[in-house]
Coordinates of C-alpha atoms and ligand atoms in Angstrom, one line a residue:
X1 CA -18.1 -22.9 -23.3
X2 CA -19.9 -20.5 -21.6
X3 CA -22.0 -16.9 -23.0
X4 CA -20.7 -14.2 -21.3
X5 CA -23.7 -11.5 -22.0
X6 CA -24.4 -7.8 -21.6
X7 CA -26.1 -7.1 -18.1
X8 CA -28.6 -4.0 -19.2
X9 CA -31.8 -3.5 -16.7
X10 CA -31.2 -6.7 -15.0
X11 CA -31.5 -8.8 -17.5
X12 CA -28.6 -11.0 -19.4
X13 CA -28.8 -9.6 -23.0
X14 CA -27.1 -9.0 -26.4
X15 CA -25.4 -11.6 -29.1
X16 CA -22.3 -13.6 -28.2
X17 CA -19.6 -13.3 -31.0
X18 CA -16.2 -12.2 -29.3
X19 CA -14.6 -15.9 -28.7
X20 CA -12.5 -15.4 -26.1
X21 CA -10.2 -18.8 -25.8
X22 CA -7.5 -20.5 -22.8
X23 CA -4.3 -19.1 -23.2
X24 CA -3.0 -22.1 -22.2
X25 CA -5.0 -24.3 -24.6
X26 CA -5.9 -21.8 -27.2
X27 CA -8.4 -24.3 -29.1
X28 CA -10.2 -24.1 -26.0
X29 CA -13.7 -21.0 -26.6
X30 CA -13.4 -20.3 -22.4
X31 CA -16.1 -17.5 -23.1
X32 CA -18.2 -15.5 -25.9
X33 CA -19.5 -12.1 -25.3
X34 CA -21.4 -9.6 -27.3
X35 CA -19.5 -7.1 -29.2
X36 CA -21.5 -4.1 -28.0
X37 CA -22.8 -1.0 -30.2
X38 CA -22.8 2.4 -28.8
X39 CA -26.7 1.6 -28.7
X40 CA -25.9 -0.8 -26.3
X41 CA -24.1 1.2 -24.1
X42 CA -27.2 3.8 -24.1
X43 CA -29.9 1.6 -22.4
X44 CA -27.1 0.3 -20.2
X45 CA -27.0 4.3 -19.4
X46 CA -30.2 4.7 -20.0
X47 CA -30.7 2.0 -17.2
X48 CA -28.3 2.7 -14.9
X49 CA -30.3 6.6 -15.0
X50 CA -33.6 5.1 -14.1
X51 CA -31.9 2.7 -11.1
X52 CA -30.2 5.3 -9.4
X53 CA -32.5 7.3 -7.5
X54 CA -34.1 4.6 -6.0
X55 CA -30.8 2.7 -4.9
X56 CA -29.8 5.9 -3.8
X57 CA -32.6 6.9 -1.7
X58 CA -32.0 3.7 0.3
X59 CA -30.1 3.9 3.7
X60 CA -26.2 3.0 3.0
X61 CA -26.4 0.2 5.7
X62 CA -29.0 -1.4 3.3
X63 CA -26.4 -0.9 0.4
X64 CA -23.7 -2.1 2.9
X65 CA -25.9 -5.1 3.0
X66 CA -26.1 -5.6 -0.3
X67 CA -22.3 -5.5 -0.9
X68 CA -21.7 -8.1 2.1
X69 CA -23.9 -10.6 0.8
X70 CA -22.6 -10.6 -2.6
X71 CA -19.1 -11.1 -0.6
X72 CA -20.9 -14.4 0.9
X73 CA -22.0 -15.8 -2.1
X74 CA -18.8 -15.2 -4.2
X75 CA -16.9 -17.2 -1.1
X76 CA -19.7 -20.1 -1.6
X77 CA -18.3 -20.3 -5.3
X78 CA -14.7 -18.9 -4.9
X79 CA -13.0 -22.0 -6.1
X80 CA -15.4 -22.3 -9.8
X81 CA -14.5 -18.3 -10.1
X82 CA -11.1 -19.0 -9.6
X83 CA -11.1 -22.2 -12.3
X84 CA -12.9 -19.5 -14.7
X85 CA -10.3 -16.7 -14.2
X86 CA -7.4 -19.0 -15.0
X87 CA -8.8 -20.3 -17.9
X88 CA -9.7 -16.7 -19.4
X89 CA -6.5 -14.9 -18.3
X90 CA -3.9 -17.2 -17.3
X91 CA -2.9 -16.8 -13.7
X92 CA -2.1 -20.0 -11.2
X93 CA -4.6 -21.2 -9.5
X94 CA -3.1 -19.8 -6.3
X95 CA -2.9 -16.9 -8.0
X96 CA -6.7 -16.5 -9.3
X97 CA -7.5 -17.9 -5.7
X98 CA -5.8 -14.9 -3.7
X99 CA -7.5 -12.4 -6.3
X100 CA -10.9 -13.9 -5.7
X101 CA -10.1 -13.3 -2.2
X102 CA -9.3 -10.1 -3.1
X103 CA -12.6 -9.3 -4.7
X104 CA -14.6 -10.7 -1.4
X105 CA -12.6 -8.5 0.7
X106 CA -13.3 -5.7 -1.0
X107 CA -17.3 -6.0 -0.8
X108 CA -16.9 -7.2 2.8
X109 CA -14.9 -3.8 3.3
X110 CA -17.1 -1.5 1.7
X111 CA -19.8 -3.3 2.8
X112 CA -19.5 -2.8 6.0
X113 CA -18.5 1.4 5.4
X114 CA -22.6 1.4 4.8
X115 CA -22.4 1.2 9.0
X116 CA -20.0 3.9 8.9
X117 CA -21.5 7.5 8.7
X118 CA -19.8 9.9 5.9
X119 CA -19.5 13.7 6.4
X120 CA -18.7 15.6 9.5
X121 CA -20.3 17.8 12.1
X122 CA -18.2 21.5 12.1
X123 CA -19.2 24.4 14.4
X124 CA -20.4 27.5 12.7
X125 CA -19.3 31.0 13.6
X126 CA -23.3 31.8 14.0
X127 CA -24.3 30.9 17.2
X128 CA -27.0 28.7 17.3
X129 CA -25.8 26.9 13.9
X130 CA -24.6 23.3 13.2
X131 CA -23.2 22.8 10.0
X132 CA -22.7 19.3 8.4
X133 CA -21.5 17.9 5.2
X134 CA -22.7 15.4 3.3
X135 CA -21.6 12.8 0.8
X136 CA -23.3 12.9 -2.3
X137 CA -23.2 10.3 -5.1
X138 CA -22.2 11.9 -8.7
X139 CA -25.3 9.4 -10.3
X140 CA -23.6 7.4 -13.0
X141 CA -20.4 5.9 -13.1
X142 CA -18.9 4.8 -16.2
X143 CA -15.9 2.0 -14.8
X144 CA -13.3 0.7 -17.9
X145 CA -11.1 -1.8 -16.2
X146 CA -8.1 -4.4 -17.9
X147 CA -7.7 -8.2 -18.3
X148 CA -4.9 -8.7 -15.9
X149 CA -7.1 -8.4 -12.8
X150 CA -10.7 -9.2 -14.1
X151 CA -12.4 -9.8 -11.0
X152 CA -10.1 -7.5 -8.2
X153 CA -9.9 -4.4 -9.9
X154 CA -14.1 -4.4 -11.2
X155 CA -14.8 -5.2 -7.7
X156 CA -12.6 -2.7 -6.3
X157 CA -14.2 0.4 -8.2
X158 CA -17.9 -1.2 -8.2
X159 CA -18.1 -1.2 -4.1
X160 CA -17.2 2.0 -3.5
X161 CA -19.7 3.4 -6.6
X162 CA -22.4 1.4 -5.2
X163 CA -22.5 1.8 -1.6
X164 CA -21.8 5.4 -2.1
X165 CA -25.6 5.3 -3.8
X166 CA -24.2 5.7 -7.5
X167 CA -25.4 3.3 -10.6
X168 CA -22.4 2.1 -12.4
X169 CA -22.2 0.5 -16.0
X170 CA -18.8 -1.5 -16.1
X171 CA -17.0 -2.3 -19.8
X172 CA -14.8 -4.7 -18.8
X173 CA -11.5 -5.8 -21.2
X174 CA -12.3 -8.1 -24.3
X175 CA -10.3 -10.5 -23.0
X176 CA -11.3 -11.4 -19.4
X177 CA -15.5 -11.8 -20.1
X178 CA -16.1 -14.3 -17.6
X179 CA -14.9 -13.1 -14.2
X180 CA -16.5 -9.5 -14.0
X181 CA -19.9 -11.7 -14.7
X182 CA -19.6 -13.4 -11.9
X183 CA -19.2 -10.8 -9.5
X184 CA -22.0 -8.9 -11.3
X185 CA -24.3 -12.6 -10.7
X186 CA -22.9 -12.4 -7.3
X187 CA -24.5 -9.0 -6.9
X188 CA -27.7 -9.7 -8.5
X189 CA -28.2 -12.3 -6.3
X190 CA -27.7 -11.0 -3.2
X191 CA -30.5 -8.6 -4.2
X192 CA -28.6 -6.0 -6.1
X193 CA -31.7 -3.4 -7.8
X194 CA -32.2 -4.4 -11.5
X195 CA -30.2 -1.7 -13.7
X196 CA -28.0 -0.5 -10.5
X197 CA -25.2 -2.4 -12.0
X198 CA -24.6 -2.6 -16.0
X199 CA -22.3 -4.9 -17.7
X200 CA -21.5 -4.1 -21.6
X201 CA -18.9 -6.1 -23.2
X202 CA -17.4 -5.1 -26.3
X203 CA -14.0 -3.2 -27.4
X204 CA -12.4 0.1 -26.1
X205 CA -12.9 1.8 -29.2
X206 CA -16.8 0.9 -29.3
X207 CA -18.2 0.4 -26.4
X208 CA -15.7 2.0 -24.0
X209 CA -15.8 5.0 -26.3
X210 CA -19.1 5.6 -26.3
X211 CA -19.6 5.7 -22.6
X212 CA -16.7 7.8 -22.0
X213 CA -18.5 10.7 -24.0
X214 CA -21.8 9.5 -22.9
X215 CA -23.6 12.8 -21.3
X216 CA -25.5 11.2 -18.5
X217 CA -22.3 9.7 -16.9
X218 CA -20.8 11.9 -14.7
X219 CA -17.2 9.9 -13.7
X220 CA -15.6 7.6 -15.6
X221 CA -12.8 5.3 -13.7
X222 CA -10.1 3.7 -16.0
X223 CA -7.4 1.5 -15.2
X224 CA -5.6 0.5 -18.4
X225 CA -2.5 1.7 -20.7
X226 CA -1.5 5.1 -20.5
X227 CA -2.4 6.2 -23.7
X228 CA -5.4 4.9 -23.5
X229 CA -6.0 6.9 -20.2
X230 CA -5.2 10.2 -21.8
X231 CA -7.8 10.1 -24.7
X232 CA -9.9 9.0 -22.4
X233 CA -9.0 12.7 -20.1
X234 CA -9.2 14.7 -22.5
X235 CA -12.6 13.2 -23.9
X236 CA -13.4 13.9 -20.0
X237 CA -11.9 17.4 -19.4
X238 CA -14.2 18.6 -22.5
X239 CA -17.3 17.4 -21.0
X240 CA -16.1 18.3 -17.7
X241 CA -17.0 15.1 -16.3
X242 CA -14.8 13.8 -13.6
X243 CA -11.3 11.2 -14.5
X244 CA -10.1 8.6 -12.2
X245 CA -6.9 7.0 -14.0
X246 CA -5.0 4.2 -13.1
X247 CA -2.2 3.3 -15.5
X248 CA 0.8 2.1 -16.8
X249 CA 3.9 1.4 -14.9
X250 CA 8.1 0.8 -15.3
X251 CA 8.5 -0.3 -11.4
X252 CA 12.1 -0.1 -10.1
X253 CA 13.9 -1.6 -7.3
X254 CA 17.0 -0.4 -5.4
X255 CA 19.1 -2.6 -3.9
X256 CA 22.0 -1.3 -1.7
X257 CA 25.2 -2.8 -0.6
X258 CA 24.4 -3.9 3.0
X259 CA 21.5 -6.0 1.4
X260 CA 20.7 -9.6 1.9
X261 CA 20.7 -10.4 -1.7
X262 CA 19.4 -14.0 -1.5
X263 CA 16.2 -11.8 0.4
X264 CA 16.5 -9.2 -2.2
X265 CA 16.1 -11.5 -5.1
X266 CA 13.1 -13.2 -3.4
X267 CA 12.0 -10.1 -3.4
X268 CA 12.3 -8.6 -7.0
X269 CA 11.4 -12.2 -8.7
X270 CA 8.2 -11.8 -6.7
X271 CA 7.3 -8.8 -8.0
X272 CA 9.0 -9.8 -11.6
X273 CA 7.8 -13.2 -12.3
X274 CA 4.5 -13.2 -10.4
X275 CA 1.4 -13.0 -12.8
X276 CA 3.6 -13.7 -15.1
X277 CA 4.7 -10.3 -15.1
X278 CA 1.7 -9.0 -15.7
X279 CA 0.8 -6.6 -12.9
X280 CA 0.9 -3.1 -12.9
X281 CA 3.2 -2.9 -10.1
X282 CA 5.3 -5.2 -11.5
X283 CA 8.8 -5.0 -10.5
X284 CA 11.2 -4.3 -14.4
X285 CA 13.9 -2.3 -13.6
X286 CA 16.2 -3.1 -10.7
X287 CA 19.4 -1.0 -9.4
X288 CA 21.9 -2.1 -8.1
X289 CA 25.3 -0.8 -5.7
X290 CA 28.8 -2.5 -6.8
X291 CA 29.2 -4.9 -3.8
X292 CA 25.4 -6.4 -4.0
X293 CA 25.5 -7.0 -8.3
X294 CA 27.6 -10.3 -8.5
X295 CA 25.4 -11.9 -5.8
X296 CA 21.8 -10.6 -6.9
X297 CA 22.0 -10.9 -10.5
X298 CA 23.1 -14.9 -9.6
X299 CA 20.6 -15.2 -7.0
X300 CA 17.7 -13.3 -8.9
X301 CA 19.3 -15.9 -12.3
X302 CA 18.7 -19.0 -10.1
X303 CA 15.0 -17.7 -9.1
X304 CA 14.4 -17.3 -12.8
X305 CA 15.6 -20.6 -13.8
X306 CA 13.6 -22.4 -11.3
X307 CA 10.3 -20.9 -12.3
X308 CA 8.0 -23.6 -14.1
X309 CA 5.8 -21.9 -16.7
X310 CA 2.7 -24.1 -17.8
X311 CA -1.2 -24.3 -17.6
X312 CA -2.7 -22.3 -14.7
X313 CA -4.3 -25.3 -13.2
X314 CA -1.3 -28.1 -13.7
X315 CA 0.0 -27.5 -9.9
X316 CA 3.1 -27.8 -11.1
X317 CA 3.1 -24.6 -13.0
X318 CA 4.6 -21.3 -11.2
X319 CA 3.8 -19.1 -13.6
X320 CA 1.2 -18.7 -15.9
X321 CA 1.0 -18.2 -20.2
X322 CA 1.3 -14.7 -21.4
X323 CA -2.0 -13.6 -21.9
X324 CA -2.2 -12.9 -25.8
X325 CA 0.0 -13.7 -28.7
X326 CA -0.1 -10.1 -28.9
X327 CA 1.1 -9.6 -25.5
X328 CA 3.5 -11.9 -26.3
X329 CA 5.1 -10.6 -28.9
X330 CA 6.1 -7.4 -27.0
X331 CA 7.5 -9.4 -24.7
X332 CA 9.5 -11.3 -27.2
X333 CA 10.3 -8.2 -28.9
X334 CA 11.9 -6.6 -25.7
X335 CA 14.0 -10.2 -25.2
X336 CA 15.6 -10.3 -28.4
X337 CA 16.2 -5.9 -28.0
X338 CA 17.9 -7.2 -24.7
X339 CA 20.3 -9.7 -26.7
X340 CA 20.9 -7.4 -30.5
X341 CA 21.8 -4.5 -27.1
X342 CA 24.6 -7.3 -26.0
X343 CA 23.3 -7.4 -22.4
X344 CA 23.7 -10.2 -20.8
X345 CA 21.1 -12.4 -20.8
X346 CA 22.7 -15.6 -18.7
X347 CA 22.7 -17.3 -21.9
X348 CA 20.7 -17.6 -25.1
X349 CA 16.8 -17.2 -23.9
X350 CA 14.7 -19.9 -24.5
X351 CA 12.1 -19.7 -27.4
X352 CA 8.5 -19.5 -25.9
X353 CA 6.3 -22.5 -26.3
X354 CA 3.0 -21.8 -27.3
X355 CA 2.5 -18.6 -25.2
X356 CA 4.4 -20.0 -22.8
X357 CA 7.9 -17.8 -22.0
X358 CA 10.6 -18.4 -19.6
X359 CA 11.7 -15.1 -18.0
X360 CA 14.4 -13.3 -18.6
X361 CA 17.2 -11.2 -16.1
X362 CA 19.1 -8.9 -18.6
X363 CA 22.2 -7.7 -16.5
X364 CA 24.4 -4.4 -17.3
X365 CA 21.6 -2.7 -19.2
X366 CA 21.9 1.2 -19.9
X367 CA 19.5 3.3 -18.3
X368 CA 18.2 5.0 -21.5
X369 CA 17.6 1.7 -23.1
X370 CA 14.3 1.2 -24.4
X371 CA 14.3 -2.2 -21.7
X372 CA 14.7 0.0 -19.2
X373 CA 12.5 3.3 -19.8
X374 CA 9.2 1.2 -21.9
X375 CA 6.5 -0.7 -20.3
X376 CA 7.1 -4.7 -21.4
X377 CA 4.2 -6.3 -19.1
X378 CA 6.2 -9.7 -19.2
X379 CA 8.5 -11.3 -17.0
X380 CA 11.4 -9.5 -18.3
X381 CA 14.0 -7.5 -15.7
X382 CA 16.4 -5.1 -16.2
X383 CA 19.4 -5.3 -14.0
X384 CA 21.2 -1.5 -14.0
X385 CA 24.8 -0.1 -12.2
X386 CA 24.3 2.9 -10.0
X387 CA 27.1 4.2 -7.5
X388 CA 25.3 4.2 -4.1
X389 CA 21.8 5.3 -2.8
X390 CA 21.7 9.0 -4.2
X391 CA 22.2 7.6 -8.2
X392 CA 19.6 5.0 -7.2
X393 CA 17.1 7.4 -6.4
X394 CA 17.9 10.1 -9.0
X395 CA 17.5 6.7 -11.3
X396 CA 14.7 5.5 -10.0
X397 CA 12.9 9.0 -10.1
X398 CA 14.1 9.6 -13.7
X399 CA 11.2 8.0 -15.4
X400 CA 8.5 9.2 -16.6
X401 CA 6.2 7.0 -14.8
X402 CA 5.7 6.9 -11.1
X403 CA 3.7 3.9 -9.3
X404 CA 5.8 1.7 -7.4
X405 CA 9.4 1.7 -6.1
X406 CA 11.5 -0.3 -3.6
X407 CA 14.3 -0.5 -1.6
X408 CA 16.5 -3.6 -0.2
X409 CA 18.5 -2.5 2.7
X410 CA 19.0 -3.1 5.9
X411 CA 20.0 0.6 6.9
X412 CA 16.7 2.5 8.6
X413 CA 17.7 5.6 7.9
X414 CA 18.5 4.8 4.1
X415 CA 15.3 3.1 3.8
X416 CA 13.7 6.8 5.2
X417 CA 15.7 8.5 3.1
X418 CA 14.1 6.7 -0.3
X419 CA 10.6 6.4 1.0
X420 CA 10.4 10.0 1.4
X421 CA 12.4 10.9 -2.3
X422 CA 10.8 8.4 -4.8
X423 CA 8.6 10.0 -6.4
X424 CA 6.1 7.1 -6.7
X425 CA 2.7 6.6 -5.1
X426 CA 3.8 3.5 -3.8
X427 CA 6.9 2.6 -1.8
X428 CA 8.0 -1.0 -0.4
X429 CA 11.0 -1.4 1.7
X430 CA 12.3 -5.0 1.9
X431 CA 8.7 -6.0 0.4
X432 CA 7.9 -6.6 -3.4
X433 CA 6.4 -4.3 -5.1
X434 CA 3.1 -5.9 -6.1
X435 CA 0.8 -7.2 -3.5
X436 CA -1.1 -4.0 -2.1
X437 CA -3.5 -4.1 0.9
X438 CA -7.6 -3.3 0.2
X439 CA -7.6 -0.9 3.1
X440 CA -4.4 1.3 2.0
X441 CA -4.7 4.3 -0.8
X442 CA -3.4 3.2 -3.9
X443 CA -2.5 5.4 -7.0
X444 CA 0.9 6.4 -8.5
X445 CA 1.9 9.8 -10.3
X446 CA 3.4 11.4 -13.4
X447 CA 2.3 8.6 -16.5
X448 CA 0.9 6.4 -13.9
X449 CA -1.7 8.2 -13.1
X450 CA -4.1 11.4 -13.0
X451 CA -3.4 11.8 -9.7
X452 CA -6.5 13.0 -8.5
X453 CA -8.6 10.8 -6.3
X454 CA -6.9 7.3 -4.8
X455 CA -8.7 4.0 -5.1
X456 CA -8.6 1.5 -2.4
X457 CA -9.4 2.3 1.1
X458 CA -11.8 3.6 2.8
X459 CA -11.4 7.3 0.8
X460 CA -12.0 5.7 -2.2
X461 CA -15.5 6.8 -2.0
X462 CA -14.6 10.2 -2.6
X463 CA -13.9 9.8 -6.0
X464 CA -17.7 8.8 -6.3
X465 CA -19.3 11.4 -4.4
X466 CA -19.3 15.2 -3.9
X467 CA -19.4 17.1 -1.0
X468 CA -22.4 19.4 -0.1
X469 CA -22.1 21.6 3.5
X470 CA -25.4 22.0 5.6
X471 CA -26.3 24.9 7.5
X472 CA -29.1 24.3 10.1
X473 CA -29.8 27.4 12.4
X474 CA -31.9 26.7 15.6
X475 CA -32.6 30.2 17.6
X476 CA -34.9 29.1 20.6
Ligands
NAD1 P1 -5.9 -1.0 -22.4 O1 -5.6 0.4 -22.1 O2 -5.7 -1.6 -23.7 O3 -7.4 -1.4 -22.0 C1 -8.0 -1.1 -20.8 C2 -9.5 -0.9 -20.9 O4 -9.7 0.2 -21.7 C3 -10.2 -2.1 -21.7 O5 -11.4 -2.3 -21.1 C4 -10.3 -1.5 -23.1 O6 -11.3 -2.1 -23.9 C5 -10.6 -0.1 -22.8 N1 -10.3 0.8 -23.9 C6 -9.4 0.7 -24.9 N2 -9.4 1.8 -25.7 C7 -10.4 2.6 -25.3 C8 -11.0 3.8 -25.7 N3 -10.5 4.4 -26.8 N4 -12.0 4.4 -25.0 C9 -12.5 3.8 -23.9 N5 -12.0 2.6 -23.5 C10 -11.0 2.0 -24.1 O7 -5.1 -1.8 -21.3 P2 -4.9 -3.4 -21.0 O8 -4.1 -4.0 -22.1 O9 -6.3 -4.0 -20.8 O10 -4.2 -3.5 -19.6 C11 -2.8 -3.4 -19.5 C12 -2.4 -2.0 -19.1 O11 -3.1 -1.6 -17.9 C13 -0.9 -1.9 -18.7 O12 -0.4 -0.7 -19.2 C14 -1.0 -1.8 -17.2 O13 0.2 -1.1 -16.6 C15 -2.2 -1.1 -16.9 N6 -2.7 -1.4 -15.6 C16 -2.6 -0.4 -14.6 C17 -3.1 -0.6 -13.3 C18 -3.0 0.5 -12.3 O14 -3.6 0.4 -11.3 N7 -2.2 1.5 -12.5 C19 -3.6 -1.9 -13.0 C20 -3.7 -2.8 -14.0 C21 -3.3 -2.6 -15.3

């Protein structure tokens, strides 16, 4: 059992009482964490306040530094992190492996920006005038961030806050303690400023709450449930403090007659059954042409069937527990709506062990069901009919969310033809819809998302810092 505690000022603080336990083994306590008071979140303010000027008034390549060296001491212990993440949230152990990855990457990348100079040089219509701009930081960040990537996504909003010269306190999700501490160890260690980064654990409604209408933090960056996301605007918009949101998704996939359908299924149960559904970009709805059905919903059937849901870190196991039994329930809860519908279901659904569940391909599903409009965050597909490749866009488009789409075809110039009408931040063509590259904007539209700045890549820094222009006249 390990105490997962508050980072405030650089030191570990605050009273461990939120068990957090295995999903896999739930008599298993993985972590315990304070349950943090809006006092709390203050001196982690309050901290972050005092830290920033100094961090920022240091060079960005010492910064940089700062971020690659935590990336070299989270590799020394990738494999413990990894053992920790599957046991708080439930991936495989290749899974929590490639997401540890993930999180290294992402400090080497940003990292290394700290080498790269921001702003640009512009001529001035004054002769004898050079105007430049510069990047400035906002000062502090408030970051909220979800269980179902606890290490990836904290890491993936920290570099970019931190090399940018911003201080940053993080409230990560209730359920996933563990992992955001060790990056936040990792960065400590490799000589991170004491209150540059805070950590306050607690709920959404507490601790989250209180820093999203905390004065002194000038950007909050969410990545949660949409909902969520838009209290948290509007709490935002009042204050006039800037919103990054990241959120919810109902990911379709369009696959068109002249598809390989053994390919296409590969695909989609990828994107389905991977994290055990519980990504984001996770692929749930999937249309489908009249000559590809028979073959896809067999073939994608088949994949189903042969994935083997256990602990994270049996090596047999494929796919990993649901996270929560309340996670869970939705899940089950959007099975049995599947069945009392009368789709087809390939046969009765097996119960869930534990928080174990098998998924599920429901085949011949309306497109105004529930199944295939709501959020499920499971491993639960919905197979729809569409005519040909202008119904499957109109289809895919006719949601009111809008991260991640794709396309199984083998025709170039349909596969143009959707990338450039999905209205989706994210398109894949022949590639499954989770699995997204560090260096490459990422952000969706409509419920997804507020659709202002993009995280990942190397503009991700603008979301943390504001643009001042310099005019420098030099008559002789
Ligand atoms: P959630 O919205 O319940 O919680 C997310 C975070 O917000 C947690 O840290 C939580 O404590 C905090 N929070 C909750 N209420 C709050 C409040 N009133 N004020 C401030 N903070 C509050 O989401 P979750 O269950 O942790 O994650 C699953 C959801 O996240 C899914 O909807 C999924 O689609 C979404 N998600 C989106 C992306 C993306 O990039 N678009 C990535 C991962 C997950």
């Amino acid at each position: 059992m390990t105490h997962a505690l508050n980072l405030i000022a650089g030191s570990w603080t605050g009273d461990p009482v939120a068990e957090r336990r295995n999903p896999a083994a739930p008599t298993e306590v993985v972590a315990v964490a304070p349950r943090s008071t809006a006092a709390d979140v203050s001196d982690a303010v309050a901290a972050a306040v005092e830290a920033q000027r100094g961090w920022a008034a240091l060079t960005p390549v010492a910064r940089g530094t700062v971020l690659l060296d935590a990336a070299d001491l989270l590799r020394q212990r990738h494999a413990g992190i990894a053992e920790d993440l599957v046991r708080e949230e439930g991936k495989t152990r290749a899974e929590a492996m490639g997401e540890v990855r993930r999180a290294i990457d992402v400090l080497r990348f940003f990292g290394a920006g700290g080498w790269r100079a921001s702003g640009e040089v512009l001529p001035s219509v004054v002769p004898d005038t050079t105007v430049w701009t510069r990047a400035e930081p906002l000062g502090v960040v408030g970051l909220i961030t979800p269980w179902n990537f606890p290490i990836a996504i904290p890491a993936w909003k920290a570099a970019p806050a931190l090399v940018s010269g911003n201080a940053v306190v993080l409230k990560p999700a209730e359920l996933t303690p563990l992992s955001v501490n060790h990056l936040a160890t990792a960065l400590l260690d490799a000589g991170l400023p004491p209150g540059v980064l805070n950590v306050v654990h607690g709920t959404g409604a507490e601790a989250g709450d209180a820093l999203v209408r905390h004065a002194d933090v000038a950007a909050v960056s969410f990545t949660g449930s949409t909902g969520v996301g838009r209290s948290i605007r509007r709490l935002l918009d009042d204050r006039g403090a800037r919103a990054q949101l990241e959120m919810g998704g109902k990911n379709a996939y369009l696959v068109l007659d002249d598809a390989d359908t053994e390919a296409a299924a590969a695909t989609i149960a990828a994107g389905a059954f991977g994290l055990t559904g519980q990504a984001c970009t996770a692929t749930s709805r999937v249309y489908v042409t009249p000559q590809a059905r028979d073959q896809l919903v067999k073939a994608l059937r088949e994949r189903a069937a042969a994935v083997v849901p256990g602990d994270g870190l049996d090596p047999a196991t494929t796919m990993g527990p649901v996270v929560s039994t309340e996670q869970l329930a939705k899940d089950v809860e959007a099975v049995h709506g599947a069945a009392a519908a009368g789709y087809d279901l390939g046969g009765e659904p097996r119960e869930a062990q534990g928080q174990l569940l098998h998924p599920v391909v429901a085949s011949g599903v309306a497109h105004d069901s529930r199944l295939a409009r709501e959020e499920v965050f499971g491993p639960v597909v919905a197979v729809i009919d569409v005519a040909d490749l202008d119904e499957g866009v109109a289809r895919v488009n006719d949601s009111a969310y809008g991260l991640t789409a794709g396309v199984c075809t083998r025709d170039l110039a349909a596969a143009h033809d959707f990338a450039a009408r999905a209205r989706v931040g994210v398109v894949k063509v022949n590639r499954p819809t989770t699995g997204l590259d560090l260096n490459v904007p990422f952000g969706g539209v409509g419920d997804s998302s507020s659709n202002t700045f993009r995280e990942q890549g190397a503009r991700a820094v603008d979301f943390y810092t504001w643009s001042k222009s310099v005019y420098v006249g030099h008559d002789r």
